[in-house]
PDB file of C-alpha atoms in Angstrom:
ATOM      1  CA  MET A   3     -14.729  19.387  17.378  1.00  0.00           C
ATOM      2  CA  THR A   4     -13.368  23.329  16.427  1.00  0.00           C
ATOM      3  CA  ALA A   5     -13.552  24.299  13.231  1.00  0.00           C
ATOM      4  CA  LEU A   6      -9.767  23.494  13.223  1.00  0.00           C
ATOM      5  CA  ASP A   7     -10.315  19.677  13.437  1.00  0.00           C
ATOM      6  CA  TRP A   8     -12.546  20.077  11.189  1.00  0.00           C
ATOM      7  CA  ALA A   9     -10.819  21.359   8.449  1.00  0.00           C
ATOM      8  CA  ALA A  10      -7.712  18.753   9.270  1.00  0.00           C
ATOM      9  CA  LEU A  11     -10.587  16.223   9.556  1.00  0.00           C
ATOM     10  CA  VAL A  12     -11.687  17.617   5.871  1.00  0.00           C
ATOM     11  CA  LEU A  13      -7.530  17.412   4.651  1.00  0.00           C
ATOM     12  CA  PHE A  14      -7.530  13.934   5.897  1.00  0.00           C
ATOM     13  CA  PHE A  15      -9.932  12.498   3.744  1.00  0.00           C
ATOM     14  CA  PHE A  16      -9.101  14.411   0.594  1.00  0.00           C
ATOM     15  CA  CYS A  17      -5.135  12.769   1.069  1.00  0.00           C
ATOM     16  CA  TRP A  18      -6.146   8.975   1.257  1.00  0.00           C
ATOM     17  CA  LEU A  19      -9.107   8.841  -0.384  1.00  0.00           C
ATOM     18  CA  GLY A  20      -7.942  11.002  -3.378  1.00  0.00           C
ATOM     19  CA  TYR A  21      -4.763   9.700  -2.755  1.00  0.00           C
ATOM     20  CA  GLY A  22      -5.479   7.361  -5.506  1.00  0.00           C
ATOM     21  CA  PRO A  23      -6.807   9.044  -8.162  1.00  0.00           C
ATOM     22  CA  ILE A  24      -3.797  11.835  -7.851  1.00  0.00           C
ATOM     23  CA  LEU A  25      -1.414   9.663  -7.835  1.00  0.00           C
ATOM     24  CA  ALA A  26      -3.228   8.244 -11.630  1.00  0.00           C
ATOM     25  CA  LEU A  27      -3.361  11.704 -12.924  1.00  0.00           C
ATOM     26  CA  ILE A  28      -0.229  12.014 -12.079  1.00  0.00           C
ATOM     27  CA  ALA A  29       1.204   8.336 -14.173  1.00  0.00           C
ATOM     28  CA  ARG A  30      -0.615   9.655 -17.173  1.00  0.00           C
ATOM     29  CA  THR A  31       1.782  12.881 -18.082  1.00  0.00           C
ATOM     30  CA  ALA A  32       4.742  12.146 -16.263  1.00  0.00           C
ATOM     31  CA  GLY A  33       4.703   8.731 -14.926  1.00  0.00           C
ATOM     32  CA  SER A  34       5.143   6.886 -11.645  1.00  0.00           C
ATOM     33  CA  LEU A  35       6.859   4.106  -9.847  1.00  0.00           C
ATOM     34  CA  ASN A  36       3.594   2.110  -9.725  1.00  0.00           C
ATOM     35  CA  ALA A  37       2.870   2.463 -13.664  1.00  0.00           C
ATOM     36  CA  ASP A  38       6.223   1.327 -13.459  1.00  0.00           C
ATOM     37  CA  MET A  39       6.279  -1.152 -11.994  1.00  0.00           C
ATOM     38  CA  VAL A  40       3.463  -2.237 -13.964  1.00  0.00           C
ATOM     39  CA  HIS A  41       5.193  -2.654 -16.401  1.00  0.00           C
ATOM     40  CA  VAL A  42       8.548  -4.343 -14.689  1.00  0.00           C
ATOM     41  CA  ARG A  43       5.893  -7.794 -13.621  1.00  0.00           C
ATOM     42  CA  ARG A  44       4.553  -8.020 -16.998  1.00  0.00           C
ATOM     43  CA  ALA A  45       7.781  -8.748 -18.125  1.00  0.00           C
ATOM     44  CA  TRP A  46       8.783 -10.381 -15.586  1.00  0.00           C
ATOM     45  CA  MET A  47       5.500 -13.370 -16.248  1.00  0.00           C
ATOM     46  CA  THR A  48       6.753 -13.216 -19.640  1.00  0.00           C
ATOM     47  CA  ALA A  49      10.131 -14.160 -19.006  1.00  0.00           C
ATOM     48  CA  MET A  50       8.722 -16.670 -16.883  1.00  0.00           C
ATOM     49  CA  THR A  51       6.789 -18.751 -19.509  1.00  0.00           C
ATOM     50  CA  HIS A  52      10.162 -18.636 -21.301  1.00  0.00           C
ATOM     51  CA  ARG A  53      12.500 -20.349 -18.220  1.00  0.00           C
ATOM     52  CA  GLU A  54      12.664 -23.843 -18.262  1.00  0.00           C
ATOM     53  CA  VAL A  55      12.694 -24.803 -14.496  1.00  0.00           C
ATOM     54  CA  ARG A  56      10.835 -21.315 -12.752  1.00  0.00           C
ATOM     55  CA  LEU A  57      11.993 -21.958  -8.718  1.00  0.00           C
ATOM     56  CA  LEU A  58      13.591 -18.710  -9.114  1.00  0.00           C
ATOM     57  CA  ASP A  59      10.073 -17.086  -9.772  1.00  0.00           C
ATOM     58  CA  SER A  60       9.150 -19.681  -6.904  1.00  0.00           C
ATOM     59  CA  GLN A  61      11.140 -17.974  -4.562  1.00  0.00           C
ATOM     60  CA  LEU A  62      10.558 -14.485  -4.703  1.00  0.00           C
ATOM     61  CA  MET A  63       6.555 -15.118  -4.394  1.00  0.00           C
ATOM     62  CA  GLY A  64       7.766 -16.894  -1.504  1.00  0.00           C
ATOM     63  CA  HIS A  65       9.423 -13.315  -0.028  1.00  0.00           C
ATOM     64  CA  THR A  66       6.619 -11.149  -1.109  1.00  0.00           C
ATOM     65  CA  ILE A  67       3.776 -13.096   0.167  1.00  0.00           C
ATOM     66  CA  ASN A  68       5.992 -13.250   3.498  1.00  0.00           C
ATOM     67  CA  SER A  69       6.787  -9.791   3.379  1.00  0.00           C
ATOM     68  CA  ALA A  70       3.453  -9.079   3.158  1.00  0.00           C
ATOM     69  CA  SER A  71       2.098 -12.149   6.481  1.00  0.00           C
ATOM     70  CA  PHE A  72       4.521  -9.416   8.926  1.00  0.00           C
ATOM     71  CA  PHE A  73       2.929  -6.392   7.309  1.00  0.00           C
ATOM     72  CA  ALA A  74      -0.374  -8.577   8.657  1.00  0.00           C
ATOM     73  CA  SER A  75       0.505  -9.763  11.583  1.00  0.00           C
ATOM     74  CA  THR A  76       2.267  -5.998  12.654  1.00  0.00           C
ATOM     75  CA  ASN A  77      -0.820  -4.082  11.606  1.00  0.00           C
ATOM     76  CA  LEU A  78      -3.475  -7.209  13.176  1.00  0.00           C
ATOM     77  CA  LEU A  79      -1.179  -6.091  16.858  1.00  0.00           C
ATOM     78  CA  LEU A  80      -1.705  -2.228  16.135  1.00  0.00           C
ATOM     79  CA  ILE A  81      -5.196  -2.839  15.490  1.00  0.00           C
ATOM     80  CA  ALA A  82      -5.641  -4.895  19.085  1.00  0.00           C
ATOM     81  CA  ALA A  83      -3.299  -1.753  21.005  1.00  0.00           C
ATOM     82  CA  VAL A  84      -5.469   0.375  19.806  1.00  0.00           C
ATOM     83  CA  ALA A  85      -8.610  -1.173  20.545  1.00  0.00           C
ATOM     84  CA  GLY A  86      -6.884  -2.385  23.260  1.00  0.00           C
ATOM     85  CA  ILE A  87      -7.486   2.049  24.204  1.00  0.00           C
ATOM     86  CA  LEU A  88     -10.466   2.546  22.990  1.00  0.00           C
ATOM     87  CA  PHE A  89     -12.664  -0.006  24.685  1.00  0.00           C
ATOM     88  CA  GLY A  90     -10.726  -0.479  27.671  1.00  0.00           C
ATOM     89  CA  GLY A  91     -12.998   2.512  29.527  1.00  0.00           C
ATOM     90  CA  GLU A  92     -12.161   6.048  29.816  1.00  0.00           C
ATOM     91  CA  ALA A  93      -9.291   5.244  32.846  1.00  0.00           C
ATOM     92  CA  ALA A  94      -7.385   4.376  30.010  1.00  0.00           C
ATOM     93  CA  LEU A  95      -8.453   7.412  27.232  1.00  0.00           C
ATOM     94  CA  ARG A  96      -7.186   9.267  30.020  1.00  0.00           C
ATOM     95  CA  GLY A  97      -3.853   7.685  30.355  1.00  0.00           C
ATOM     96  CA  LEU A  98      -2.899   9.512  26.868  1.00  0.00           C
ATOM     97  CA  ALA A  99      -2.609  12.731  28.526  1.00  0.00           C
ATOM     98  CA  ALA A 100       0.319  10.930  30.453  1.00  0.00           C
ATOM     99  CA  VAL A 101       2.167  11.129  26.905  1.00  0.00           C
ATOM    100  CA  GLY A 102       1.182  14.188  25.588  1.00  0.00           C
ATOM    101  CA  ALA A 103      -1.840  13.657  24.419  1.00  0.00           C
ATOM    102  CA  GLU A 104      -4.188  16.279  23.964  1.00  0.00           C
ATOM    103  CA  GLU A 105      -7.377  17.960  26.190  1.00  0.00           C
ATOM    104  CA  VAL A 106     -10.002  16.786  24.726  1.00  0.00           C
ATOM    105  CA  PRO A 107     -14.290  14.989  25.601  1.00  0.00           C
ATOM    106  CA  VAL A 108     -13.999  11.728  25.588  1.00  0.00           C
ATOM    107  CA  ARG A 109     -16.623  11.250  22.737  1.00  0.00           C
ATOM    108  CA  LEU A 110     -13.854  13.120  20.521  1.00  0.00           C
ATOM    109  CA  LEU A 111     -10.611  10.970  21.279  1.00  0.00           C
ATOM    110  CA  GLU A 112     -12.429   8.115  20.990  1.00  0.00           C
ATOM    111  CA  GLY A 113     -13.416   9.402  17.291  1.00  0.00           C
ATOM    112  CA  LYS A 114      -9.770  10.091  17.006  1.00  0.00           C
ATOM    113  CA  LEU A 115      -8.823   6.928  18.212  1.00  0.00           C
ATOM    114  CA  ALA A 116     -11.276   4.821  15.805  1.00  0.00           C
ATOM    115  CA  LEU A 117      -9.437   7.141  13.184  1.00  0.00           C
ATOM    116  CA  ILE A 118      -6.807   4.963  13.147  1.00  0.00           C
ATOM    117  CA  MET A 119      -8.442   1.960  13.839  1.00  0.00           C
ATOM    118  CA  ALA A 120     -10.285   2.607  10.080  1.00  0.00           C
ATOM    119  CA  CYS A 121      -6.990   2.630   8.588  1.00  0.00           C
ATOM    120  CA  LEU A 122      -5.352   0.343   9.990  1.00  0.00           C
ATOM    121  CA  ALA A 123      -7.769  -2.057   9.700  1.00  0.00           C
ATOM    122  CA  ARG A 124      -8.150  -1.201   5.897  1.00  0.00           C
ATOM    123  CA  GLY A 125      -5.136  -1.699   5.754  1.00  0.00           C
ATOM    124  CA  LEU A 126      -5.533  -5.231   6.842  1.00  0.00           C
ATOM    125  CA  LEU A 127      -8.004  -5.812   3.818  1.00  0.00           C
ATOM    126  CA  ASP A 128      -5.319  -4.686   2.025  1.00  0.00           C
ATOM    127  CA  PHE A 129      -2.366  -7.458   3.144  1.00  0.00           C
ATOM    128  CA  ILE A 130      -4.903  -9.659   3.248  1.00  0.00           C
ATOM    129  CA  TRP A 131      -6.450  -9.569  -0.284  1.00  0.00           C
ATOM    130  CA  SER A 132      -2.888  -8.678  -1.599  1.00  0.00           C
ATOM    131  CA  ILE A 133      -1.250 -12.369  -0.118  1.00  0.00           C
ATOM    132  CA  ARG A 134      -4.815 -13.747  -1.418  1.00  0.00           C
ATOM    133  CA  GLN A 135      -4.187 -13.095  -4.733  1.00  0.00           C
ATOM    134  CA  MET A 136      -0.382 -13.426  -4.432  1.00  0.00           C
ATOM    135  CA  ASN A 137      -1.376 -17.460  -4.044  1.00  0.00           C
ATOM    136  CA  TYR A 138      -3.428 -17.075  -7.032  1.00  0.00           C
ATOM    137  CA  THR A 139      -0.211 -16.121  -8.691  1.00  0.00           C
ATOM    138  CA  ILE A 140       2.036 -19.314  -7.413  1.00  0.00           C
ATOM    139  CA  ALA A 141      -0.715 -21.733  -8.562  1.00  0.00           C
ATOM    140  CA  LEU A 142      -0.184 -19.413 -11.792  1.00  0.00           C
ATOM    141  CA  ILE A 143       2.797 -20.515 -11.964  1.00  0.00           C
ATOM    142  CA  GLY A 144       3.086 -23.626 -11.277  1.00  0.00           C
ATOM    143  CA  SER A 145       0.412 -24.650 -14.117  1.00  0.00           C
ATOM    144  CA  ALA A 146       1.947 -22.181 -16.506  1.00  0.00           C
ATOM    145  CA  PRO A 147       2.816 -24.906 -19.756  1.00  0.00           C
ATOM    146  CA  GLU A 148       6.646 -26.225 -20.438  1.00  0.00           C
ATOM    147  CA  VAL A 149       5.736 -26.317 -23.603  1.00  0.00           C
ATOM    148  CA  ALA A 150       3.984 -23.695 -25.051  1.00  0.00           C
ATOM    149  CA  GLU A 151       4.686 -21.996 -28.916  1.00  0.00           C
ATOM    150  CA  GLY A 152       6.087 -18.267 -28.743  1.00  0.00           C
ATOM    151  CA  PRO A 153       2.446 -16.191 -28.926  1.00  0.00           C
ATOM    152  CA  ASP A 154       0.879 -18.733 -26.228  1.00  0.00           C
ATOM    153  CA  ARG A 155       3.959 -18.519 -23.685  1.00  0.00           C
ATOM    154  CA  ASP A 156       3.668 -14.322 -23.619  1.00  0.00           C
ATOM    155  CA  ALA A 157      -0.644 -14.795 -24.019  1.00  0.00           C
ATOM    156  CA  TYR A 158      -0.206 -16.837 -20.641  1.00  0.00           C
ATOM    157  CA  GLY A 159       2.675 -14.872 -19.133  1.00  0.00           C
ATOM    158  CA  GLN A 160       0.134 -11.480 -19.556  1.00  0.00           C
ATOM    159  CA  ALA A 161      -2.678 -13.026 -18.192  1.00  0.00           C
ATOM    160  CA  VAL A 162      -0.824 -14.178 -14.864  1.00  0.00           C
ATOM    161  CA  ALA A 163       0.588 -10.374 -14.521  1.00  0.00           C
ATOM    162  CA  GLN A 164      -3.060  -9.178 -14.513  1.00  0.00           C
ATOM    163  CA  VAL A 165      -3.263 -11.424 -11.214  1.00  0.00           C
ATOM    164  CA  LEU A 166      -0.048 -10.812  -9.659  1.00  0.00           C
ATOM    165  CA  ASN A 167      -0.469  -6.015 -10.728  1.00  0.00           C
ATOM    166  CA  PRO A 168      -2.946  -6.156  -8.178  1.00  0.00           C
ATOM    167  CA  ALA A 169      -1.758  -7.819  -6.054  1.00  0.00           C
ATOM    168  CA  LEU A 170       0.756  -6.055  -5.110  1.00  0.00           C
ATOM    169  CA  THR A 171      -1.410  -2.988  -6.003  1.00  0.00           C
ATOM    170  CA  ALA A 172      -3.243  -4.229  -2.838  1.00  0.00           C
ATOM    171  CA  PHE A 173      -0.179  -4.702  -1.010  1.00  0.00           C
ATOM    172  CA  SER A 174       1.368  -0.756  -2.001  1.00  0.00           C
ATOM    173  CA  GLN A 175      -1.875   0.144  -0.256  1.00  0.00           C
ATOM    174  CA  GLY A 176      -1.654  -1.962   2.961  1.00  0.00           C
ATOM    175  CA  VAL A 177       1.668  -0.362   3.731  1.00  0.00           C
ATOM    176  CA  ARG A 178       0.316   3.282   2.267  1.00  0.00           C
ATOM    177  CA  ALA A 179      -2.829   2.838   5.481  1.00  0.00           C
ATOM    178  CA  TYR A 180       0.422   2.499   7.650  1.00  0.00           C
ATOM    179  CA  TYR A 181       1.647   6.121   6.919  1.00  0.00           C
ATOM    180  CA  PHE A 182      -2.101   7.373   7.271  1.00  0.00           C
ATOM    181  CA  SER A 183      -1.884   6.290  10.984  1.00  0.00           C
ATOM    182  CA  LEU A 184       0.740   7.586  11.515  1.00  0.00           C
ATOM    183  CA  ALA A 185      -1.111  11.140  10.471  1.00  0.00           C
ATOM    184  CA  ALA A 186      -4.066   9.890  12.557  1.00  0.00           C
ATOM    185  CA  ALA A 187      -2.512   9.513  15.935  1.00  0.00           C
ATOM    186  CA  ALA A 188      -0.696  13.421  14.859  1.00  0.00           C
ATOM    187  CA  TRP A 189      -4.755  13.818  15.486  1.00  0.00           C
ATOM    188  CA  LEU A 190      -3.133  13.040  19.493  1.00  0.00           C
ATOM    189  CA  PHE A 191      -1.858  15.865  19.705  1.00  0.00           C
ATOM    190  CA  GLY A 192      -3.884  18.783  18.584  1.00  0.00           C
ATOM    191  CA  PRO A 193      -5.526  19.756  14.239  1.00  0.00           C
ATOM    192  CA  LEU A 194      -2.371  21.166  13.623  1.00  0.00           C
ATOM    193  CA  TRP A 195      -0.495  18.106  14.348  1.00  0.00           C
ATOM    194  CA  LEU A 196      -2.979  16.212  12.216  1.00  0.00           C
ATOM    195  CA  ALA A 197      -2.550  18.525   9.569  1.00  0.00           C
ATOM    196  CA  ILE A 198       0.845  18.710   9.058  1.00  0.00           C
ATOM    197  CA  GLY A 199       0.800  14.613   9.726  1.00  0.00           C
ATOM    198  CA  VAL A 200      -1.061  14.176   6.608  1.00  0.00           C
ATOM    199  CA  ALA A 201       1.132  16.942   4.541  1.00  0.00           C
ATOM    200  CA  ALA A 202       4.099  15.049   5.347  1.00  0.00           C
ATOM    201  CA  ALA A 203       3.103  11.346   4.254  1.00  0.00           C
ATOM    202  CA  PHE A 204       0.877  12.523   1.157  1.00  0.00           C
ATOM    203  CA  SER A 205       4.544  14.232  -0.248  1.00  0.00           C
ATOM    204  CA  LEU A 206       6.351  11.564   1.054  1.00  0.00           C
ATOM    205  CA  MET A 207       4.880   9.243  -0.678  1.00  0.00           C
ATOM    206  CA  LEU A 208       4.718  11.121  -4.330  1.00  0.00           C
ATOM    207  CA  TRP A 209       8.082  12.719  -3.560  1.00  0.00           C
ATOM    208  CA  ARG A 210       8.627   8.268  -3.974  1.00  0.00           C
ATOM    209  CA  GLN A 211       6.226   7.299  -6.581  1.00  0.00           C
ATOM    210  CA  GLU A 212       7.795  10.834  -8.578  1.00  0.00           C
ATOM    211  CA  ALA A 213      11.759  11.585  -8.261  1.00  0.00           C
ATOM    212  CA  SER A 214      12.860   9.393  -5.550  1.00  0.00           C
ATOM    213  CA  PRO A 215      15.962   7.385  -6.758  1.00  0.00           C
ATOM    214  CA  ALA A 216      14.249   4.247  -6.848  1.00  0.00           C
ATOM    215  CA  ALA A 217      11.056   5.960  -9.335  1.00  0.00           C
ATOM    216  CA  ARG A 218      14.361   6.724 -11.459  1.00  0.00           C
ATOM    217  CA  ALA A 219      16.222   3.957 -11.913  1.00  0.00           C
ATOM    218  CA  ILE A 220      12.825   1.986 -12.207  1.00  0.00           C
ATOM    219  CA  ARG A 221      11.936   4.116 -14.935  1.00  0.00           C
ATOM    220  CA  ASP A 222      15.052   3.886 -16.525  1.00  0.00           C
ATOM    221  CA  ALA A 223      14.913  -0.046 -15.866  1.00  0.00           C
ATOM    222  CA  ARG A 224      11.512   0.486 -17.638  1.00  0.00           C
ATOM    223  CA  ARG A 225      12.522   2.742 -20.744  1.00  0.00           C
ATOM    224  CA  LEU A 226      15.072  -0.738 -21.942  1.00  0.00           C
ATOM    225  CA  ILE A 227      12.207  -3.358 -20.638  1.00  0.00           C
ATOM    226  CA  ASP A 228      10.358  -1.708 -22.908  1.00  0.00           C
ATOM    227  CA  LYS A 229      13.090  -1.192 -26.092  1.00  0.00           C
ATOM    228  CA  ASP A 230      13.969  -5.605 -26.076  1.00  0.00           C
TER     229      ASP A 230
END
């Protein structure tokens, strides 16, 4: 590995492992889409406890689980594809040169593919944990008492939200793995492409969290919810 490879790899791990803490730090001062959604989901679960018929809530959760299952299945297929090349022998590895991959020693090429697999595997684990927690949330929605005093209803809604929010946080982390997998795949074409891919993925995710139209709209919605 060249010095440029090491520098790009350090940047990759800094952005991959540091994205969550950096976003949490930014959210303390400027807010973020994820932080705003935590409050929106709490309001949703509190409103759920005040509804006599919770069919809508169950349908929304079912749609969310289907989305997570789709991403998890796709993730597994991508892992299988990368593993097929990684463990397919030198001929399969050298075949990457046909699509423009950088000519490097086989060991380094294996390391690049292993990095892609590591990102995808981490995302798969996040999706699996997300789906499990969503199933716990559905059970809590189904067991919500139909008759209860106001404070009890609100407390139950907050308790359900404490399961739902980590579930969807894990879902977001799984989706984030796709961004970094694409950045890792750029390393196949050289260390400069890896650095560009990481910087682009990191900047795009931060922009979507802080300045995208969706982030601004959800921030406005949170203010209205908090006002009520």
